[in-house]
Amino acid sequence: MKRKRRFFFLILGCIFIVCFYLSKDALLLNTISKLVHIKDMLGKLYIERLDFDVAEEHEQIMKGDTEKCVLKDNLDNLWLFKVPDDIEDEIDTLAVYKLANILGVDTPEMYIFCPSINGKKQQGFLQRMLPSNSFFLTLIEFEKYKNDWVSVMLINELFSFLVGYEYDDVELLIVPPGKIYQIDLDNSFGFGKDDNEEYEKEEFWYKVHLYRKHFDIDFKQSYIFLNHIKSIKDDWLIKYVKAVLDEYPSQAYISNLIKVLIDRKPHLDDFYQLYSHHDNFASSKSTSCFLYRIDICRKLCKNILQKCVSSLFLKRKNKKNEFSLVSSGDTFRYLIDYFEFLRKPADFRKQEVPKLFLDAEDTLISICHKCNDFREKIAITLYMRQVRTLKQYIMDKHNNFCNESEILVPILYNAHSIRDSSFIDKWFSFIKYQTKGTVPPVKIKGEDEYIIGLAKLIHKQYDEAIKFLLIAQEEGYAPDETSNTLSSLF
């Protein structure tokens, strides 16, 4: 009797697996999308139970062209909070994150997050930081994992092409012992959205494959990944992306974004043209992606279980997400846009640099004068010193410098950690490093005292603040600004 029952259940199981396999496109894809939704919903509940604070200064990201800061939760995990440049940047980031989830591309978990920064609500993305900040960790590890890495990188590059990355904007992070994650998702859809714009896929692939001629590449994984994408019907993909972005009113932009995906999908086969003579090329070919999709489901279920267990041991937080920062994202974005000329030829920069830098400092003085927040005033003042230093560096026969995001360092400090002038010198040590030590920070007399006076005001140490501001006034630093600040205290 027991044997018959076991045999019955075995037959039933086989029938279920066969039915499951036959309907794998509709059933499996819908299952994956629902699991992604559950994972993100549980993740959002999880981070709502965490307490966040601004991470220490040495843990902050010190370059880039978007406003960002590093937060630390009450379990000592680091998270990157990144503010999109605009609504389209936000749409791109969210769409690519959700696509990465259904396609099985590893990327750090990410959530929409709305803290209060200096009394103002700021919406952005909160993304878990991984224990690595370099691409190839060591030469030994590269030699050990290079074949595995290259095989997985083929998948990431297929994905990058599908979602409209320019090759130079693809950012991959390798985390020990060799897992590859795609980061900086806001770099997606950088080209190809304009109907009149032609993308050079041949050039893209050529750059990607140039250095892999002699690697022992396993093409099987990337073939399975390719077939996973190809077997997703366009209608299903369109429906999925629209559901992800249903809260956004920018329907024309979203339609154009979807068009990029649908137009690029058929061209993914071109990926292998440069590998046609590779030793492993023919033997690695595979057509089934069923087990790959099952593995995506497995990983999503594991993540869901981890979130459930983690949430059980977390108490609901009492603290609001309100941060007091010495930072000025608007001013930083202004400088990034303003110094776009650094990409231009040296002859142009030689002629235009003096006037452009003078205009930039005048604009910063005007912004500072209109600003009422002491934290923002400190940041703007530090930016003015950075502008002067950068000008001196470029004018001092270093006019071949052409990457403004490497030299214009975002200013970000926990306002409550600033007690004396040591933080100023510490912050400018990075500028000194970027300028190869050739140019010291270009100060104006009384500027340090003005900054410390403002820091004392943040801490409501009014007597100390007045003392430092009076010294700044005596030194002749920004007479109108210093006088107005002093007047507001009496």
XYZ file of N, CA and C in Angstrom, residues 114-314:
603
model
N 13.312 58.651 2.083
C 12.976 60.091 2.162
C 13.335 60.665 3.531
N 14.628 60.907 3.796
C 14.998 61.519 5.079
C 14.817 63.033 5.043
N 14.954 63.642 6.200
C 14.972 65.102 6.291
C 16.425 65.535 6.468
N 16.932 66.312 5.526
C 18.317 66.797 5.592
C 18.286 68.305 5.786
N 18.801 68.722 6.922
C 18.792 70.153 7.287
C 17.384 70.741 7.200
N 16.412 69.955 7.679
C 15.041 70.448 7.749
C 14.260 70.370 6.458
N 14.840 69.764 5.437
C 14.171 69.690 4.136
C 14.069 68.231 3.696
N 12.851 67.803 3.332
C 12.657 66.436 2.849
C 13.408 66.218 1.546
N 14.134 65.106 1.472
C 14.941 64.815 0.292
C 14.693 63.379 -0.132
N 14.183 63.151 -1.328
C 13.927 61.784 -1.791
C 15.099 61.275 -2.612
N 15.484 60.032 -2.337
C 16.569 59.420 -3.093
C 16.514 57.918 -2.945
N 17.626 57.248 -3.264
C 17.709 55.794 -3.164
C 18.686 55.408 -2.055
N 18.257 54.484 -1.220
C 19.102 53.932 -0.165
C 19.584 52.577 -0.637
N 20.912 52.400 -0.712
C 21.478 51.174 -1.270
C 22.514 50.610 -0.317
N 22.399 49.302 -0.051
C 23.354 48.672 0.868
C 24.756 48.693 0.264
N 25.733 49.088 1.084
C 27.122 49.116 0.622
C 27.771 47.760 0.864
N 28.563 47.325 -0.091
C 29.203 46.020 -0.032
C 30.641 46.153 0.447
N 31.210 45.092 1.003
C 32.559 45.175 1.593
C 33.671 45.171 0.565
N 33.617 46.111 -0.359
C 34.670 46.242 -1.371
C 34.563 47.621 -1.981
N 35.672 48.234 -2.297
C 35.622 49.530 -2.978
C 36.584 49.578 -4.150
N 36.950 48.408 -4.636
C 37.848 48.368 -5.790
C 37.378 47.293 -6.757
N 37.798 47.424 -7.999
C 37.334 46.483 -9.023
C 38.075 45.149 -8.906
N 39.353 45.143 -9.111
C 40.138 43.927 -8.897
C 40.840 44.074 -7.552
N 40.488 43.203 -6.619
C 40.923 43.384 -5.239
C 42.438 43.259 -5.113
N 43.005 42.201 -5.629
C 44.460 42.035 -5.642
C 44.830 41.275 -6.907
N 46.097 41.351 -7.266
C 46.565 40.644 -8.454
C 46.417 39.130 -8.275
N 46.661 38.651 -7.044
C 46.549 37.212 -6.771
C 45.107 36.759 -6.955
N 44.163 37.551 -6.410
C 42.756 37.199 -6.552
C 42.307 37.269 -8.008
N 42.859 38.232 -8.738
C 42.513 38.332 -10.153
C 42.919 37.066 -10.894
N 44.150 36.605 -10.643
C 44.629 35.390 -11.305
C 43.790 34.177 -10.908
N 43.363 34.156 -9.650
C 42.603 33.016 -9.136
C 41.201 32.950 -9.734
N 40.549 34.128 -9.851
C 39.132 34.159 -10.225
C 38.875 34.684 -11.643
N 39.939 35.010 -12.392
C 39.736 35.767 -13.627
C 38.794 35.074 -14.612
N 38.905 33.739 -14.750
C 38.033 33.051 -15.706
C 36.574 33.087 -15.276
N 36.340 32.898 -13.971
C 34.970 32.998 -13.459
C 34.439 34.410 -13.633
N 35.276 35.396 -13.343
C 34.860 36.792 -13.451
C 34.475 37.134 -14.888
N 35.323 36.732 -15.814
C 35.058 37.064 -17.211
C 33.756 36.426 -17.669
N 33.502 35.183 -17.252
C 32.259 34.516 -17.631
C 31.044 35.271 -17.113
N 31.120 35.737 -15.861
C 29.996 36.490 -15.281
C 29.920 37.890 -15.882
N 31.081 38.457 -16.212
C 31.090 39.797 -16.812
C 30.397 39.800 -18.171
N 30.429 38.689 -18.884
C 29.698 38.611 -20.150
C 28.212 38.849 -19.907
N 27.703 38.284 -18.820
C 26.296 38.478 -18.468
C 26.035 39.941 -18.158
N 26.908 40.543 -17.350
C 26.721 41.951 -16.990
C 26.791 42.867 -18.205
N 27.622 42.503 -19.173
C 27.740 43.353 -20.356
C 26.559 43.190 -21.302
N 26.015 41.982 -21.379
C 24.765 41.804 -22.119
C 23.670 42.675 -21.506
N 23.575 42.627 -20.184
C 22.582 43.418 -19.469
C 22.824 44.914 -19.682
N 24.089 45.325 -19.614
C 24.434 46.745 -19.768
C 24.035 47.268 -21.143
N 24.252 46.447 -22.162
C 23.868 46.865 -23.506
C 22.349 46.962 -23.629
N 21.644 45.986 -23.035
C 20.178 45.971 -23.101
C 19.584 47.249 -22.509
N 20.133 47.720 -21.392
C 19.546 48.871 -20.698
C 20.250 50.186 -21.030
N 21.022 50.213 -22.097
C 21.497 51.474 -22.646
C 22.657 52.135 -21.939
N 23.554 51.340 -21.353
C 24.777 51.927 -20.810
C 25.733 52.272 -21.946
N 26.439 53.378 -21.789
C 27.642 53.568 -22.586
C 28.728 52.732 -21.922
N 29.649 52.194 -22.717
C 30.627 51.260 -22.147
C 31.408 51.885 -20.992
N 31.820 53.143 -21.137
C 32.631 53.789 -20.112
C 31.866 54.003 -18.809
N 30.525 53.908 -18.854
C 29.711 54.152 -17.663
C 29.341 52.874 -16.919
N 29.751 51.712 -17.412
C 29.439 50.455 -16.735
C 30.312 50.343 -15.483
N 29.678 50.166 -14.315
C 30.403 50.062 -13.055
C 30.128 48.692 -12.445
N 31.183 47.892 -12.304
C 31.067 46.567 -11.697
C 31.909 46.522 -10.427
N 31.384 45.854 -9.422
C 32.079 45.743 -8.142
C 32.271 44.270 -7.828
N 33.494 43.878 -7.490
C 33.765 42.489 -7.148
C 33.915 42.380 -5.637
N 33.108 41.517 -5.051
C 33.099 41.330 -3.605
C 33.668 39.947 -3.306
N 34.588 39.834 -2.345
C 35.163 38.526 -2.026
C 34.067 37.501 -1.748
N 34.199 36.254 -2.228
C 35.390 35.716 -2.905
C 35.313 35.786 -4.428
N 34.640 36.766 -4.986
C 34.643 36.912 -6.440
C 33.299 37.128 -7.066
N 32.285 37.491 -6.275
C 30.958 37.730 -6.834
C 30.911 39.130 -7.436
N 30.305 39.239 -8.621
C 30.254 40.516 -9.330
C 28.893 41.170 -9.142
N 28.903 42.457 -8.789
C 27.674 43.236 -8.644
C 27.712 44.418 -9.600
N 26.569 44.726 -10.186
C 26.448 45.928 -11.015
C 25.987 47.073 -10.118
N 26.691 48.205 -10.175
C 26.349 49.363 -9.347
C 26.184 50.598 -10.241
N 25.889 51.736 -9.604
C 25.666 52.997 -10.322
C 24.626 52.816 -11.433
N 23.444 52.374 -11.046
C 22.395 52.090 -12.021
C 21.872 53.354 -12.693
N 22.133 54.518 -12.088
C 21.672 55.766 -12.703
C 22.460 56.107 -13.961
N 23.502 55.333 -14.260
C 24.253 55.546 -15.510
C 23.548 54.931 -16.718
N 22.436 54.244 -16.483
C 21.755 53.539 -17.570
C 21.044 54.501 -18.519
N 20.661 53.975 -19.677
C 19.933 54.730 -20.700
C 20.650 56.042 -21.047
N 21.989 55.963 -21.053
C 22.770 57.155 -21.373
C 22.756 57.482 -22.844
N 22.420 56.508 -23.693
C 22.336 56.784 -25.117
C 21.318 55.837 -25.733
N 20.816 56.206 -26.886
C 19.873 55.361 -27.594
C 18.419 55.707 -27.361
N 18.109 56.676 -26.443
C 16.711 57.007 -26.188
C 16.125 57.891 -27.274
N 16.999 58.616 -27.951
C 16.547 59.495 -29.021
C 16.363 58.676 -30.299
N 15.198 58.795 -30.910
C 14.920 58.017 -32.126
C 15.931 58.289 -33.230
N 16.510 59.487 -33.219
C 17.438 59.865 -34.287
C 18.887 59.514 -33.957
N 19.099 58.952 -32.750
C 20.468 58.674 -32.324
C 20.833 57.223 -32.628
N 21.926 57.017 -33.335
C 22.383 55.669 -33.663
C 23.439 55.239 -32.656
N 23.311 54.056 -32.105
C 24.341 53.549 -31.200
C 25.269 52.606 -31.960
N 26.520 52.662 -31.584
C 27.534 51.867 -32.275
C 27.776 50.579 -31.485
N 26.969 49.550 -31.727
C 27.107 48.317 -30.959
C 28.440 47.632 -31.245
N 28.925 47.761 -32.492
C 30.201 47.117 -32.825
C 31.329 47.691 -31.990
N 31.324 49.013 -31.843
C 32.372 49.662 -31.052
C 32.244 49.255 -29.585
N 31.008 49.176 -29.103
C 30.760 48.756 -27.722
C 31.362 47.378 -27.465
N 31.019 46.414 -28.323
C 31.508 45.060 -28.126
C 33.030 45.001 -28.276
N 33.566 45.767 -29.216
C 35.011 45.723 -29.445
C 35.768 46.138 -28.181
N 35.302 47.216 -27.536
C 35.953 47.674 -26.304
C 35.839 46.625 -25.208
N 34.681 45.991 -25.138
C 34.434 45.007 -24.085
C 35.340 43.785 -24.229
N 35.501 43.286 -25.455
C 36.150 41.991 -25.651
C 37.639 42.072 -25.963
N 38.159 43.255 -26.074
C 39.514 43.452 -26.578
C 40.558 42.637 -25.817
N 40.424 42.571 -24.486
C 41.491 41.981 -23.682
C 41.203 40.535 -23.269
N 40.231 39.858 -23.910
C 39.830 38.538 -23.424
C 40.191 37.406 -24.380
N 41.033 37.676 -25.305
C 41.306 36.731 -26.389
C 41.778 35.372 -25.869
N 42.622 35.371 -24.820
C 43.245 34.118 -24.375
C 42.652 33.589 -23.066
N 41.541 34.165 -22.603
C 40.947 33.695 -21.353
C 40.165 32.406 -21.587
N 40.104 31.589 -20.545
C 39.352 30.333 -20.609
C 37.889 30.636 -20.266
N 37.159 31.160 -21.229
C 35.808 31.666 -20.978
C 34.784 30.539 -21.082
N 33.880 30.498 -20.089
C 32.752 29.585 -20.132
C 31.554 30.355 -20.693
N 31.186 30.047 -21.949
C 30.093 30.785 -22.601
C 28.716 30.278 -22.189
N 28.680 29.128 -21.513
C 27.401 28.501 -21.221
C 26.493 29.422 -20.397
N 27.073 30.043 -19.354
C 26.273 30.910 -18.480
C 25.644 32.062 -19.254
N 26.457 32.685 -20.101
C 25.936 33.849 -20.817
C 24.915 33.457 -21.888
N 25.079 32.243 -22.487
C 24.069 31.759 -23.436
C 22.732 31.555 -22.737
N 22.794 30.944 -21.546
C 21.561 30.707 -20.786
C 20.905 32.037 -20.436
N 21.731 33.001 -20.014
C 21.219 34.328 -19.684
C 20.580 34.978 -20.907
N 21.265 34.871 -22.052
C 20.744 35.433 -23.298
C 19.391 34.816 -23.656
N 19.289 33.509 -23.529
C 18.036 32.832 -23.852
C 16.926 33.184 -22.868
N 17.315 33.439 -21.637
C 16.349 33.904 -20.633
C 15.721 35.224 -21.087
N 16.538 36.143 -21.579
C 16.029 37.436 -22.047
C 15.212 37.261 -23.330
N 15.760 36.505 -24.277
C 15.102 36.360 -25.588
C 13.727 35.713 -25.481
N 13.572 34.808 -24.515
C 12.292 34.088 -24.408
C 11.233 34.881 -23.634
N 11.625 36.042 -23.085
C 10.627 36.914 -22.455
C 9.900 37.671 -23.567
N 8.604 37.464 -23.666
C 7.835 38.133 -24.721
C 7.821 39.643 -24.485
N 7.862 40.404 -25.571
C 7.891 41.867 -25.482
C 6.700 42.404 -24.681
N 5.533 41.823 -24.907
C 4.334 42.297 -24.193
C 4.492 42.150 -22.689
N 5.076 41.012 -22.271
C 5.284 40.789 -20.836
C 6.274 41.799 -20.273
N 7.361 42.053 -21.004
C 8.389 42.997 -20.563
C 7.818 44.412 -20.444
N 7.020 44.814 -21.431
C 6.389 46.141 -21.404
C 5.474 46.267 -20.186
N 4.671 45.239 -19.948
C 3.735 45.253 -18.814
C 4.485 45.339 -17.484
N 5.594 44.603 -17.368
C 6.387 44.593 -16.134
C 6.984 45.966 -15.850
N 7.615 46.563 -16.858
C 8.255 47.875 -16.660
C 7.210 48.943 -16.334
N 6.080 48.921 -17.019
C 5.028 49.904 -16.739
C 4.483 49.748 -15.329
N 4.362 48.508 -14.854
C 3.874 48.270 -13.486
C 4.869 48.800 -12.453
N 6.151 48.655 -12.738
C 7.199 49.153 -11.839
C 7.141 50.673 -11.724
N 6.822 51.338 -12.841
C 6.889 52.801 -12.908
C 5.507 53.457 -12.907
N 4.499 52.742 -12.414
C 3.127 53.252 -12.529
C 2.865 54.525 -11.731
N 3.718 54.819 -10.730
C 3.500 56.023 -9.908
C 4.043 57.290 -10.573
N 4.771 57.142 -11.669
C 5.371 58.307 -12.325
C 4.487 58.793 -13.476
N 4.295 60.120 -13.577
C 3.433 60.661 -14.629
C 4.105 60.798 -15.993
N 5.418 60.608 -16.056
C 6.188 60.875 -17.285
C 6.024 59.742 -18.289
N 4.814 59.571 -18.806
C 4.511 58.429 -19.669
C 5.279 58.464 -20.990
N 5.474 59.649 -21.555
C 6.213 59.747 -22.823
C 7.657 59.281 -22.631
N 8.261 59.694 -21.526
C 9.641 59.293 -21.229
C 9.726 57.788 -20.988
N 8.758 57.256 -20.225
C 8.741 55.820 -19.925
C 8.545 55.002 -21.198
N 7.694 55.461 -22.092
C 7.463 54.763 -23.369
C 8.737 54.721 -24.197
N 9.484 55.817 -24.195
C 10.744 55.872 -24.933
C 11.772 54.925 -24.321
N 11.787 54.857 -22.983
C 12.701 53.960 -22.274
C 12.397 52.502 -22.632
N 11.110 52.153 -22.648
C 10.699 50.788 -22.999
C 11.082 50.474 -24.441
N 10.947 51.465 -25.314
C 11.300 51.279 -26.728
C 12.781 50.912 -26.873
N 13.630 51.528 -26.041
C 15.056 51.192 -26.077
C 15.251 49.703 -25.778
N 14.586 49.207 -24.744
C 14.714 47.794 -24.368
C 14.277 46.878 -25.504
N 13.096 47.171 -26.061
C 12.534 46.309 -27.104
C 13.395 46.353 -28.364
N 13.916 47.552 -28.702
C 14.755 47.683 -29.906
C 16.106 46.987 -29.743
N 16.635 46.979 -28.534
C 17.962 46.408 -28.315
C 17.939 44.886 -28.158
N 16.825 44.370 -27.711
C 16.733 42.936 -27.425
C 17.192 42.054 -28.589
N 16.744 42.298 -29.821
C 17.166 41.435 -30.939
C 18.659 41.520 -31.251
N 19.314 42.611 -30.831
C 20.733 42.807 -31.165
C 21.672 42.107 -30.190
N 21.119 41.486 -29.128
C 21.980 40.839 -28.142
C 22.737 39.654 -28.728
N 22.211 39.061 -29.788
C 22.914 37.945 -30.444
C 24.248 38.399 -31.032
N 24.343 39.682 -31.376
C 25.587 40.191 -31.971
C 26.748 40.152 -30.975
N 26.406 39.950 -29.715
C 27.394 39.935 -28.638
C 28.536 38.954 -28.908
N 28.226 37.831 -29.577
C 29.200 36.740 -29.703
C 30.042 36.804 -30.965
N 29.832 37.822 -31.786
C 30.545 37.864 -33.066
C 32.062 37.809 -32.894
N 32.566 38.540 -31.922
C 34.020 38.594 -31.737
C 34.579 37.348 -31.060
N 33.691 36.456 -30.597
C 34.143 35.240 -29.932
C 34.006 33.996 -30.813
N 33.603 34.151 -32.034
C 33.272 32.997 -32.883
C 34.456 32.042 -33.083
N 35.688 32.523 -32.945
C 36.862 31.655 -33.141
C 37.471 31.184 -31.825
N 36.815 31.482 -30.707
C 37.333 31.062 -29.403
C 37.183 29.547 -29.252
N 38.150 28.910 -28.579
C 38.156 27.446 -28.441
C 36.886 26.908 -27.790
N 36.350 27.622 -26.809
C 35.197 27.129 -26.049
C 33.860 27.541 -26.657
N 33.913 28.270 -27.756
C 32.686 28.898 -28.254
C 31.618 27.874 -28.643
N 31.970 26.932 -29.496
C 30.971 25.980 -30.007
C 30.488 25.014 -28.934
N 31.412 24.538 -28.088
C 31.067 23.501 -27.109
C 30.223 24.021 -25.951
N 30.195 25.329 -25.754
C 29.506 25.887 -24.586
C 28.055 26.225 -24.852
N 27.635 26.136 -26.098
C 26.304 26.629 -26.442
C 25.211 25.820 -25.743
N 24.225 26.529 -25.189
C 23.105 25.896 -24.508
C 21.845 26.690 -24.793
N 20.708 26.014 -24.799
C 19.472 26.718 -25.142
C 18.494 26.839 -23.978
N 18.554 25.970 -23.006
C 17.564 25.958 -21.927
C 17.928 26.954 -20.832
N 16.919 27.731 -20.404
C 17.118 28.675 -19.300
C 16.202 28.340 -18.126
N 15.566 27.142 -18.176
C 14.612 26.758 -17.139
C 15.273 26.705 -15.761
N 16.422 26.011 -15.654
C 17.097 25.886 -14.366
C 17.644 27.228 -13.887
N 18.032 28.085 -14.850
C 18.497 29.429 -14.485
C 17.369 30.204 -13.800
N 16.156 30.088 -14.340
C 15.011 30.784 -13.739
C 14.651 30.199 -12.382
N 14.771 28.886 -12.258
C 14.542 28.252 -10.957
C 15.539 28.796 -9.936
N 16.798 28.987 -10.379
C 17.837 29.507 -9.477
C 17.529 30.952 -9.062
N 16.982 31.759 -9.982
C 16.562 33.120 -9.624
C 15.498 33.057 -8.525
N 14.517 32.157 -8.702
C 13.471 31.973 -7.686
C 14.077 31.559 -6.348
N 15.044 30.652 -6.404
C 15.690 30.172 -5.173
C 16.362 31.322 -4.420
N 17.115 32.145 -5.164
C 17.810 33.265 -4.522
C 16.838 34.283 -3.956
N 15.744 34.544 -4.680
C 14.738 35.478 -4.187
C 14.064 34.944 -2.925
N 13.736 33.648 -2.911
C 13.118 33.034 -1.729
C 14.067 33.086 -0.527
N 15.355 32.859 -0.780
C 16.348 32.934 0.294
C 16.405 34.345 0.870
N 16.386 35.352 -0.013
C 16.409 36.749 0.436
C 15.158 37.079 1.253
N 13.998 36.597 0.792
C 12.736 36.836 1.496
C 12.783 36.223 2.892
N 13.291 35.001 2.987
C 13.392 34.327 4.281
C 14.325 35.085 5.228
N 15.471 35.550 4.685
C 16.415 36.315 5.501
C 15.781 37.594 6.038
N 15.003 38.281 5.183
C 14.347 39.518 5.609
C 13.300 39.242 6.696
N 12.573 38.143 6.552
C 11.567 37.783 7.556
C 12.238 37.525 8.911
N 13.320 36.733 8.884
C 14.031 36.408 10.128
C 14.630 37.658 10.751
N 15.273 38.507 9.906
C 15.901 39.736 10.416
C 14.873 40.669 11.049
N 13.707 40.802 10.401
C 12.677 41.717 10.893
C 12.109 41.262 12.230
N 12.089 39.945 12.469
C 11.545 39.425 13.731
C 12.342 39.893 14.934
N 13.658 40.099 14.745
C 14.526 40.462 15.858
C 14.802 41.960 15.932
N 14.109 42.741 15.112
C 14.291 44.195 15.129
C 13.100 44.874 15.786
